Coordinates of C-alpha atoms and ligand atoms in Angstrom, one line a residue:
X1 CA 0.0 0.0 0.0
X2 CA 1.4 3.5 -0.8
X3 CA 1.2 5.8 2.1
X4 CA 1.6 9.5 1.1
X5 CA 1.7 11.2 4.5
X6 CA 4.8 11.3 6.7
X7 CA 3.0 12.4 9.8
X8 CA 0.4 10.6 12.0
X9 CA -1.4 11.0 15.3
X10 CA -0.3 7.5 16.3
X11 CA 2.2 5.1 14.9
X12 CA 1.8 1.4 15.9
X13 CA 4.8 -0.8 15.5
X14 CA 3.6 -4.4 15.1
X15 CA 0.4 -5.8 13.7
X16 CA 0.0 -8.8 16.0
X17 CA -2.8 -9.1 18.6
X18 CA -1.7 -6.0 20.5
X19 CA -1.2 -3.7 17.5
X20 CA -4.5 -4.8 15.9
X21 CA -6.5 -4.2 19.1
X22 CA -4.9 -0.7 19.5
X23 CA -5.7 0.2 15.9
X24 CA -9.3 -0.8 16.3
X25 CA -9.9 1.6 19.2
X26 CA -8.0 4.5 17.7
X27 CA -9.5 4.4 14.2
X28 CA -13.0 4.3 15.8
X29 CA -12.1 7.7 17.3
X30 CA -11.1 9.0 13.8
X31 CA -7.4 9.2 14.8
X32 CA -4.9 9.2 11.9
X33 CA -3.1 5.9 12.6
X34 CA -0.2 4.2 10.8
X35 CA 0.5 0.5 11.6
X36 CA 3.8 -0.8 10.4
X37 CA 4.9 -4.5 10.2
X38 CA 7.9 -6.2 8.8
X39 CA 5.7 -9.1 7.8
X40 CA 3.9 -8.8 4.5
X41 CA 0.5 -9.6 6.1
X42 CA -0.9 -8.4 9.5
X43 CA -1.4 -10.9 12.4
X44 CA 1.9 -11.3 14.1
X45 CA 2.9 -14.7 15.4
X46 CA -0.4 -16.0 16.6
X47 CA -2.6 -15.1 13.6
X48 CA -0.6 -16.6 10.8
X49 CA -1.6 -18.8 8.0
X50 CA -4.1 -21.0 6.5
X51 CA -5.2 -24.6 6.3
X52 CA -7.0 -27.0 8.7
X53 CA -4.8 -26.0 11.7
X54 CA -6.0 -22.4 11.5
X55 CA -9.6 -23.3 11.4
X56 CA -9.4 -25.8 14.2
X57 CA -7.4 -23.4 16.3
X58 CA -9.8 -20.6 15.8
X59 CA -12.6 -22.8 17.1
X60 CA -10.7 -23.5 20.3
X61 CA -9.1 -20.2 21.0
X62 CA -11.1 -17.0 21.6
X63 CA -8.0 -14.8 21.2
X64 CA -7.5 -16.2 17.7
X65 CA -11.1 -15.8 16.8
X66 CA -11.0 -12.1 18.0
X67 CA -7.7 -11.5 16.2
X68 CA -8.9 -12.9 12.9
X69 CA -12.0 -10.7 13.1
X70 CA -9.8 -7.6 13.8
X71 CA -7.8 -8.5 10.6
X72 CA -11.0 -8.7 8.6
X73 CA -12.1 -5.4 10.1
X74 CA -8.9 -3.6 8.8
X75 CA -10.4 -3.2 5.4
X76 CA -12.4 0.0 5.2
X77 CA -11.4 1.0 8.7
X78 CA -9.3 4.0 7.5
X79 CA -6.1 2.6 9.1
X80 CA -2.9 3.0 7.1
X81 CA -1.0 -0.3 7.1
X82 CA 2.6 -0.2 5.9
X83 CA 4.0 -3.7 5.3
X84 CA 6.4 -5.1 4.7
X85 CA 8.3 -2.3 6.3
X86 CA 10.8 -2.4 9.2
X87 CA 11.2 0.3 11.9
X88 CA 14.9 0.3 12.6
X89 CA 15.3 3.4 14.8
X90 CA 13.3 5.8 16.9
X91 CA 14.8 9.3 17.5
X92 CA 13.9 12.8 18.7
X93 CA 12.4 11.6 22.0
X94 CA 10.0 9.3 20.2
X95 CA 8.8 11.8 17.6
X96 CA 10.6 10.4 14.6
X97 CA 10.8 6.8 13.3
X98 CA 13.2 5.7 10.6
X99 CA 11.8 2.8 8.6
X100 CA 12.9 0.8 5.5
X101 CA 10.2 -0.1 3.1
X102 CA 10.2 -1.8 -0.3
X103 CA 9.1 0.5 -3.0
X104 CA 7.5 -0.2 -6.4
X105 CA 10.8 -0.8 -8.1
X106 CA 11.5 -3.6 -5.6
X107 CA 14.2 -1.7 -3.9
X108 CA 14.4 -1.1 -0.1
X109 CA 14.3 2.6 0.8
X110 CA 14.6 4.6 4.0
X111 CA 11.7 6.8 5.1
X112 CA 11.2 9.2 8.0
X113 CA 7.8 9.2 9.8
X114 CA 6.7 11.7 12.4
X115 CA 4.4 10.5 15.2
X116 CA 2.3 12.2 17.9
X117 CA 2.5 9.0 20.0
X118 CA 3.9 5.6 19.4
X119 CA 2.7 2.2 20.5
X120 CA 5.4 -0.5 20.6
X121 CA 3.8 -3.9 20.0
X122 CA 6.8 -5.7 18.7
X123 CA 6.1 -9.1 20.3
X124 CA 8.6 -11.8 21.3
X125 CA 11.1 -14.3 20.1
X126 CA 12.0 -17.8 21.2
X127 CA 14.6 -18.8 23.7
X128 CA 17.0 -21.8 23.3
X129 CA 19.0 -24.3 25.2
X130 CA 21.9 -25.0 22.7
X131 CA 23.7 -28.3 22.2
X132 CA 26.4 -29.6 20.0
X133 CA 25.2 -29.4 16.4
X134 CA 22.3 -27.0 17.0
X135 CA 23.5 -24.8 14.1
X136 CA 23.0 -27.6 11.5
X137 CA 20.4 -27.0 8.8
X138 CA 17.3 -28.9 9.8
X139 CA 17.5 -27.7 13.4
X140 CA 14.9 -24.9 13.9
X141 CA 12.7 -23.2 16.4
X142 CA 9.1 -24.4 17.0
X143 CA 8.1 -21.0 15.6
X144 CA 10.0 -21.5 12.4
X145 CA 8.4 -24.9 11.9
X146 CA 5.0 -23.2 12.5
X147 CA 5.8 -20.5 9.9
X148 CA 6.6 -23.3 7.3
X149 CA 3.3 -25.0 8.0
X150 CA 1.0 -22.0 8.6
X151 CA 2.4 -19.5 6.0
X152 CA 3.8 -21.8 3.3
X153 CA 1.8 -25.0 3.8
X154 CA 5.1 -27.0 4.0
X155 CA 6.0 -29.6 6.7
X156 CA 9.5 -29.3 8.1
X157 CA 10.2 -32.9 7.1
X158 CA 8.3 -36.2 6.7
X159 CA 8.9 -36.8 10.4
X160 CA 9.9 -34.1 12.9
X161 CA 11.4 -34.5 16.4
X162 CA 10.2 -31.8 18.8
X163 CA 12.1 -30.9 22.0
X164 CA 12.2 -28.3 24.8
X165 CA 10.1 -27.1 27.7
X166 CA 7.4 -25.0 26.1
X167 CA 3.7 -25.7 25.5
X168 CA 4.4 -24.6 21.9
X169 CA 5.9 -28.2 21.5
X170 CA 2.5 -29.6 22.0
X171 CA 0.8 -27.0 19.7
X172 CA 3.3 -27.7 16.9
X173 CA 3.0 -31.5 17.2
X174 CA -0.8 -31.1 16.9
X175 CA -0.4 -28.8 13.8
X176 CA 2.0 -31.3 12.1
X177 CA -0.5 -34.1 12.8
X178 CA -3.4 -32.1 11.5
X179 CA -1.5 -31.4 8.3
X180 CA -0.8 -35.2 7.7
X181 CA 2.7 -35.0 8.9
X182 CA 4.4 -37.3 11.4
X183 CA 6.0 -36.5 14.8
X184 CA 9.0 -38.6 15.6
X185 CA 8.7 -37.9 19.3
X186 CA 8.4 -35.2 21.9
X187 CA 11.4 -34.7 24.1
X188 CA 10.7 -32.8 27.3
X189 CA 13.4 -31.6 29.7
X190 CA 11.0 -31.6 32.7
X191 CA 9.8 -34.7 34.5
X192 CA 6.2 -35.7 34.3
X193 CA 5.8 -35.0 38.0
X194 CA 7.2 -31.4 37.7
X195 CA 4.8 -30.7 34.8
X196 CA 1.9 -32.0 36.8
X197 CA 2.9 -29.8 39.8
X198 CA 3.1 -26.7 37.6
X199 CA -0.3 -27.5 36.1
X200 CA -1.8 -27.7 39.6
X201 CA -1.1 -23.9 39.8
X202 CA -2.6 -23.1 36.4
X203 CA -4.7 -19.9 37.2
X204 CA -8.3 -19.7 36.1
X205 CA -8.0 -20.5 32.3
X206 CA -10.5 -23.2 31.4
X207 CA -10.2 -22.5 27.7
X208 CA -6.5 -23.0 27.8
X209 CA -6.8 -26.3 29.6
X210 CA -9.4 -27.4 27.0
X211 CA -7.1 -26.3 24.2
X212 CA -4.2 -28.2 25.8
X213 CA -6.3 -31.4 26.2
X214 CA -7.4 -31.3 22.6
X215 CA -3.7 -31.1 21.4
X216 CA -2.7 -33.8 23.9
X217 CA -5.5 -36.1 22.8
X218 CA -4.4 -35.7 19.2
X219 CA -0.8 -36.6 20.2
X220 CA -1.9 -39.7 22.2
X221 CA -4.2 -40.9 19.4
X222 CA -1.3 -40.7 17.0
X223 CA 0.8 -42.9 19.4
X224 CA 3.6 -40.3 19.3
X225 CA 6.3 -41.2 21.9
X226 CA 6.7 -38.6 24.6
X227 CA 10.1 -38.7 26.5
X228 CA 10.0 -36.8 29.9
X229 CA 13.1 -35.8 31.8
X230 CA 15.2 -36.2 28.7
X231 CA 17.8 -33.9 27.2
X232 CA 19.5 -33.6 23.8
X233 CA 23.2 -34.5 23.9
X234 CA 24.0 -33.8 20.3
X235 CA 22.6 -33.2 16.8
X236 CA 24.5 -35.1 14.1
X237 CA 24.9 -34.7 10.4
X238 CA 27.5 -34.0 7.7
X239 CA 25.9 -31.0 5.9
X240 CA 22.5 -31.1 7.5
X241 CA 20.7 -32.8 10.4
X242 CA 20.6 -36.6 10.1
X243 CA 20.1 -37.7 13.7
X244 CA 19.6 -36.5 17.3
X245 CA 21.1 -38.2 20.4
X246 CA 19.1 -37.9 23.6
X247 CA 19.6 -39.2 27.1
X248 CA 17.5 -39.6 30.2
X249 CA 18.5 -37.2 33.0
X250 CA 18.8 -37.8 36.7
X251 CA 17.3 -35.5 39.3
X252 CA 20.4 -33.3 39.1
X253 CA 20.0 -32.9 35.3
X254 CA 23.0 -35.2 34.5
X255 CA 22.7 -37.7 31.6
X256 CA 22.1 -41.3 32.9
X257 CA 24.7 -43.6 31.3
X258 CA 23.2 -46.3 29.1
X259 CA 20.0 -44.4 28.3
X260 CA 21.3 -42.7 25.2
X261 CA 18.9 -43.0 22.2
X262 CA 19.6 -42.1 18.6
X263 CA 16.6 -40.6 16.7
X264 CA 17.0 -40.5 12.9
X265 CA 15.3 -37.3 11.7
X266 CA 15.8 -34.5 9.1
X267 CA 14.0 -31.9 11.3
X268 CA 14.3 -31.0 14.9
X269 CA 12.1 -28.2 16.3
X270 CA 13.1 -26.6 19.6
X271 CA 10.9 -24.6 22.0
X272 CA 12.1 -23.2 25.4
X273 CA 9.7 -20.3 25.8
X274 CA 9.9 -16.7 24.8
X275 CA 11.7 -13.5 25.5
X276 CA 10.2 -10.0 24.8
X277 CA 11.5 -8.1 21.8
X278 CA 12.9 -5.0 23.5
X279 CA 15.6 -3.7 21.0
X280 CA 13.5 -0.9 19.5
X281 CA 12.4 0.3 22.9
X282 CA 15.9 0.2 24.2
X283 CA 17.2 2.1 21.2
X284 CA 14.5 4.7 21.7
X285 CA 15.7 5.2 25.3
X286 CA 12.8 3.5 27.1
X287 CA 13.7 1.8 30.4
X288 CA 13.7 -2.0 30.6
X289 CA 13.1 -4.2 33.7
X290 CA 14.4 -7.7 34.4
X291 CA 11.6 -10.0 35.5
X292 CA 11.8 -13.7 34.9
X293 CA 8.1 -14.1 35.4
X294 CA 7.7 -11.9 32.3
X295 CA 10.3 -13.8 30.2
X296 CA 13.4 -11.8 31.1
X297 CA 14.1 -8.2 30.0
X298 CA 10.8 -6.5 29.2
X299 CA 9.9 -2.9 28.4
X300 CA 9.0 -1.1 31.6
X301 CA 5.6 0.6 31.6
X302 CA 3.4 2.5 34.1
X303 CA -0.3 1.8 34.9
X304 CA -1.2 3.7 31.7
X305 CA 1.1 1.5 29.6
X306 CA 3.4 4.5 28.9
X307 CA 7.1 3.8 28.9
X308 CA 9.7 6.0 30.5
X309 CA 9.8 8.1 27.3
X310 CA 6.6 10.2 27.3
X311 CA 4.4 9.5 24.3
X312 CA 5.8 6.0 23.7
X313 CA 3.5 3.2 24.9
X314 CA 4.2 -0.6 25.2
X315 CA 1.6 -3.4 24.7
X316 CA 1.7 -7.2 24.3
X317 CA 4.6 -9.6 24.6
X318 CA 7.1 -6.8 24.4
X319 CA 6.1 -5.7 28.0
X320 CA 5.9 -9.3 29.3
X321 CA 5.1 -12.8 27.9
X322 CA 1.6 -14.0 28.7
X323 CA -0.1 -15.0 25.4
X324 CA -2.4 -13.5 22.9
X325 CA -5.3 -12.5 25.2
X326 CA -3.1 -10.2 27.3
X327 CA -1.8 -8.7 24.1
X328 CA -5.3 -8.0 22.9
X329 CA -6.2 -6.4 26.2
X330 CA -3.0 -4.3 26.4
X331 CA -3.4 -3.0 22.9
X332 CA -6.8 -1.7 23.8
X333 CA -5.6 -0.2 27.1
X334 CA -2.6 1.6 25.4
X335 CA -5.0 3.1 22.8
X336 CA -7.4 4.2 25.5
X337 CA -4.5 5.8 27.4
X338 CA -3.6 7.9 24.4
X339 CA -7.3 9.0 24.3
X340 CA -7.1 9.9 28.0
X341 CA -9.3 7.1 29.1
X342 CA -9.1 3.7 30.8
X343 CA -11.4 0.7 31.4
X344 CA -11.4 -0.9 34.9
X345 CA -12.9 -4.2 33.6
X346 CA -10.1 -4.5 31.1
X347 CA -7.5 -3.7 33.8
X348 CA -8.9 -6.6 35.9
X349 CA -8.8 -9.0 32.9
X350 CA -5.2 -7.9 32.3
X351 CA -4.3 -8.8 35.9
X352 CA -5.7 -12.3 35.3
X353 CA -3.7 -12.8 32.1
X354 CA -0.5 -11.5 33.8
X355 CA -1.0 -14.3 36.4
X356 CA -1.2 -16.8 33.6
X357 CA 2.0 -15.3 32.2
X358 CA 3.8 -16.1 35.5
X359 CA 2.6 -19.7 35.2
X360 CA 3.6 -19.9 31.5
X361 CA 7.1 -18.5 32.1
X362 CA 7.7 -20.9 35.0
X363 CA 6.6 -23.8 32.8
X364 CA 9.0 -22.9 30.0
X365 CA 12.0 -22.0 32.2
X366 CA 15.0 -24.1 31.4
X367 CA 16.2 -25.9 34.6
X368 CA 19.5 -24.4 35.7
X369 CA 21.1 -27.9 35.8
X370 CA 20.5 -28.2 32.0
X371 CA 23.3 -25.6 31.3
X372 CA 25.7 -28.1 32.8
X373 CA 24.9 -30.4 29.9
X374 CA 26.2 -27.9 27.3
X375 CA 29.6 -29.0 25.9
X376 CA 32.5 -26.6 25.7
X377 CA 32.5 -26.7 21.9
X378 CA 28.8 -25.7 21.6
X379 CA 28.3 -22.4 19.9
X380 CA 26.4 -19.8 22.0
X381 CA 26.8 -16.6 19.9
X382 CA 26.1 -17.6 16.3
X383 CA 27.2 -14.3 14.8
X384 CA 30.6 -14.2 16.4
X385 CA 31.0 -18.0 16.8
X386 CA 31.6 -17.8 20.6
X387 CA 31.5 -21.2 22.3
X388 CA 30.3 -22.3 25.7
X389 CA 34.0 -23.1 26.6
X390 CA 35.0 -19.5 25.8
X391 CA 32.2 -18.2 28.1
X392 CA 33.1 -20.7 30.9
X393 CA 36.7 -19.5 30.7
X394 CA 35.7 -15.8 30.8
X395 CA 33.4 -16.6 33.8
X396 CA 36.4 -18.3 35.5
X397 CA 38.5 -15.2 34.9
X398 CA 35.9 -13.2 36.8
X399 CA 33.9 -11.6 34.0
X400 CA 30.6 -12.2 35.6
X401 CA 28.1 -9.7 34.2
X402 CA 26.5 -9.7 30.8
X403 CA 28.2 -6.4 29.7
X404 CA 31.7 -7.4 30.8
X405 CA 31.2 -10.9 29.3
X406 CA 30.3 -9.2 26.0
X407 CA 33.5 -7.1 26.0
X408 CA 35.6 -10.0 27.1
X409 CA 34.3 -12.6 24.6
X410 CA 32.4 -10.6 21.8
X411 CA 29.3 -12.7 22.5
X412 CA 26.4 -10.5 21.5
X413 CA 28.5 -8.0 19.5
X414 CA 27.6 -9.4 16.1
X415 CA 25.0 -8.4 13.4
X416 CA 22.0 -9.5 15.5
X417 CA 23.2 -7.5 18.5
X418 CA 22.5 -10.4 20.9
X419 CA 18.9 -11.1 19.9
X420 CA 19.5 -14.9 20.2
X421 CA 22.4 -15.3 22.6
X422 CA 21.3 -12.4 24.9
X423 CA 18.6 -14.5 26.8
X424 CA 20.9 -17.5 26.9
X425 CA 23.7 -15.5 28.5
X426 CA 21.3 -14.3 31.1
X427 CA 20.4 -17.9 31.9
X428 CA 24.1 -19.0 31.8
X429 CA 25.0 -16.3 34.3
X430 CA 22.2 -17.3 36.6
X431 CA 23.0 -21.0 36.3
X432 CA 26.8 -20.8 36.6
X433 CA 27.3 -17.8 38.9
X434 CA 24.1 -17.5 40.8
X435 CA 23.8 -14.0 39.5
X436 CA 20.0 -13.6 39.0
X437 CA 20.2 -10.2 37.6
X438 CA 20.8 -7.7 40.4
X439 CA 24.1 -6.7 38.9
X440 CA 23.2 -7.2 35.3
X441 CA 22.6 -4.1 33.2
X442 CA 19.9 -3.9 30.6
X443 CA 20.9 -4.9 27.0
X444 CA 21.8 -2.0 24.9
X445 CA 20.7 -1.6 21.3
X446 CA 21.8 0.7 18.5
X447 CA 20.2 1.8 15.3
X448 CA 19.7 0.0 13.0
X449 CA 18.2 -2.5 15.4
X450 CA 18.2 -5.1 12.6
X451 CA 20.9 -5.3 9.9
X452 CA 20.4 -2.9 7.0
X453 CA 22.4 -2.9 3.7
X454 CA 24.5 0.3 3.3
X455 CA 22.9 0.8 -0.2
X456 CA 19.5 1.1 1.5
X457 CA 20.8 3.8 3.8
X458 CA 22.0 5.8 0.8
X459 CA 18.6 5.6 -0.9
X460 CA 16.0 7.9 0.5
X461 CA 12.4 8.6 -0.6
Ligands
FAD501 C1 7.7 -17.7 17.0 C2 6.4 -17.7 17.9 C3 5.4 -18.5 17.7 C4 4.2 -18.5 18.5 N1 3.2 -19.3 18.3 C5 2.1 -19.3 19.1 C6 1.0 -20.3 19.0 O1 1.1 -21.1 18.1 N2 0.0 -20.2 19.9 C7 0.0 -19.3 20.9 O2 -0.9 -19.3 21.7 N3 1.0 -18.4 21.0 C8 2.1 -18.4 20.2 N4 3.1 -17.5 20.4 C9 2.9 -16.5 21.4 C10 2.3 -15.2 20.6 O3 3.4 -14.5 20.2 C11 1.4 -14.3 21.4 O4 0.4 -15.0 22.0 C12 0.8 -13.2 20.5 O5 1.1 -13.4 19.1 C13 1.4 -12.0 20.9 O6 0.9 -10.9 20.2 P1 1.7 -9.5 20.1 O7 0.9 -8.6 19.3 O8 2.1 -9.1 21.5 O9 3.0 -9.9 19.3 P2 3.2 -10.6 17.9 O10 2.1 -11.4 17.5 O11 4.6 -11.3 18.0 O12 3.4 -9.3 16.9 C14 4.5 -8.5 16.9 C15 4.6 -8.0 15.5 O13 5.6 -6.9 15.5 C16 6.3 -7.0 14.3 N5 7.6 -6.3 14.5 C17 8.5 -6.5 15.5 N6 9.5 -5.6 15.4 C18 9.3 -4.9 14.3 C19 10.0 -3.8 13.7 N7 11.1 -3.3 14.1 N8 9.4 -3.2 12.5 C20 8.2 -3.6 12.0 N9 7.5 -4.7 12.6 C21 8.0 -5.3 13.7 C22 6.4 -8.5 14.0 O14 6.7 -8.7 12.6 C23 5.1 -9.0 14.5 O15 4.2 -9.1 13.4 C24 4.2 -17.5 19.5 C25 5.3 -16.6 19.7 C26 6.4 -16.7 18.9 C27 7.5 -15.8 19.2

């Protein structure tokens, strides 16, 4: 879509549940709103795709149902949607956004947009527990496998092994089965007892229990093997993944000798929960806060969902991981705040979803002992190829905070600015030094927050 104006009352970054909900409130009030997303279509992570999985999921999940109806409502709503376009910097105390968009000639160009207010609804990304061979082609995140299925209609492989700690494992398994694929097995780091214990504390959420049971039933009926208290020792393959070696773990997280198992597979999907996307907020000067019950570093907001930079608001996973419903609620609340209003009922619902977030993040958390499994030659920072051994040595030399570790080893200094290894290093520090964060400084981020070709910087609309 061609957008002529360069100035808007409100610019929303991200068109997932949070961005869509905010846009609906603001356009109803005749505000001039621009919503920007780097994906070609709106919907974010939850509202992707097509096929039987999408239809089945919408029946089960009220957030998806609401989200898809918001997408349908975009047409004719007066909202300006700019996609695919990436916001790579916010300057001028939140008044100016620099974006790169692909113009008609197919070339990416830089554009400057002025905003009265900004809502950051930039979502989350996945966390990982690395192991030897995790950089082989064929090893991917559960989210990447979902994108293959939901956006492109392609299965990761004929038979996929799924591993980790997150409920997304179960969702992905169910999606693969619904699309006539096979699941080689589910490998869960937690014990069955620990999972049951956590589920005893699941707050309120009957629809979520129901959704979980439907996925679980599909997995049982397909006779997919589920391996609890099991870790991955290694992924093997010459040029791409060929097999995965797992082992049962004892109560201290150590491999039990003699329980190794080799799973032949071309695809391994990993899911260890989520971390908020905070780079753009950090670059704009917004304060971050470290809270494990929110998924790690999250954008700090006040009761009106305003960040520490006046006029910049945060909503959805970027301010704390808790699922699509919280994102829908917070998108509305951020928009209402811009209009000078609030809604006590929505605030109460938000509190309930935040409680669910605490549960979700506890469920996904990688047990500290698991970091002891990581071999010295495992790559932690993929951009700079920094290994676990290098990090262990730096810790041994006394470099015990994320910032100092970065300077000592270059972990997190590459093109992605620590998007993938940042959450891992936070976990490694907690597991190996006991430093839970009190002495850890927030991650810093510089423009461009995602890599940008120099030719694009030279082209300007
Ligand atoms: C990979 C992945 C898969 C998931 N799958 C599921 C699932 O199957 N079921 C489930 O219940 N929950 C899932 N979740 C959780 C899910 O993200 C939330 O429930 C919900 O989508 C959150 O909505 P949101 O609006 O906060 O963020 P999102 O839906 O993540 O939307 C954020 C949007 O911001 C855009 N964006 C980010 N940065 C920029 C930028 N700089 N410039 C332009 N655009 C930008 C992104 O492209 C994205 O579209 C998944 C999360 C992830 C990370």
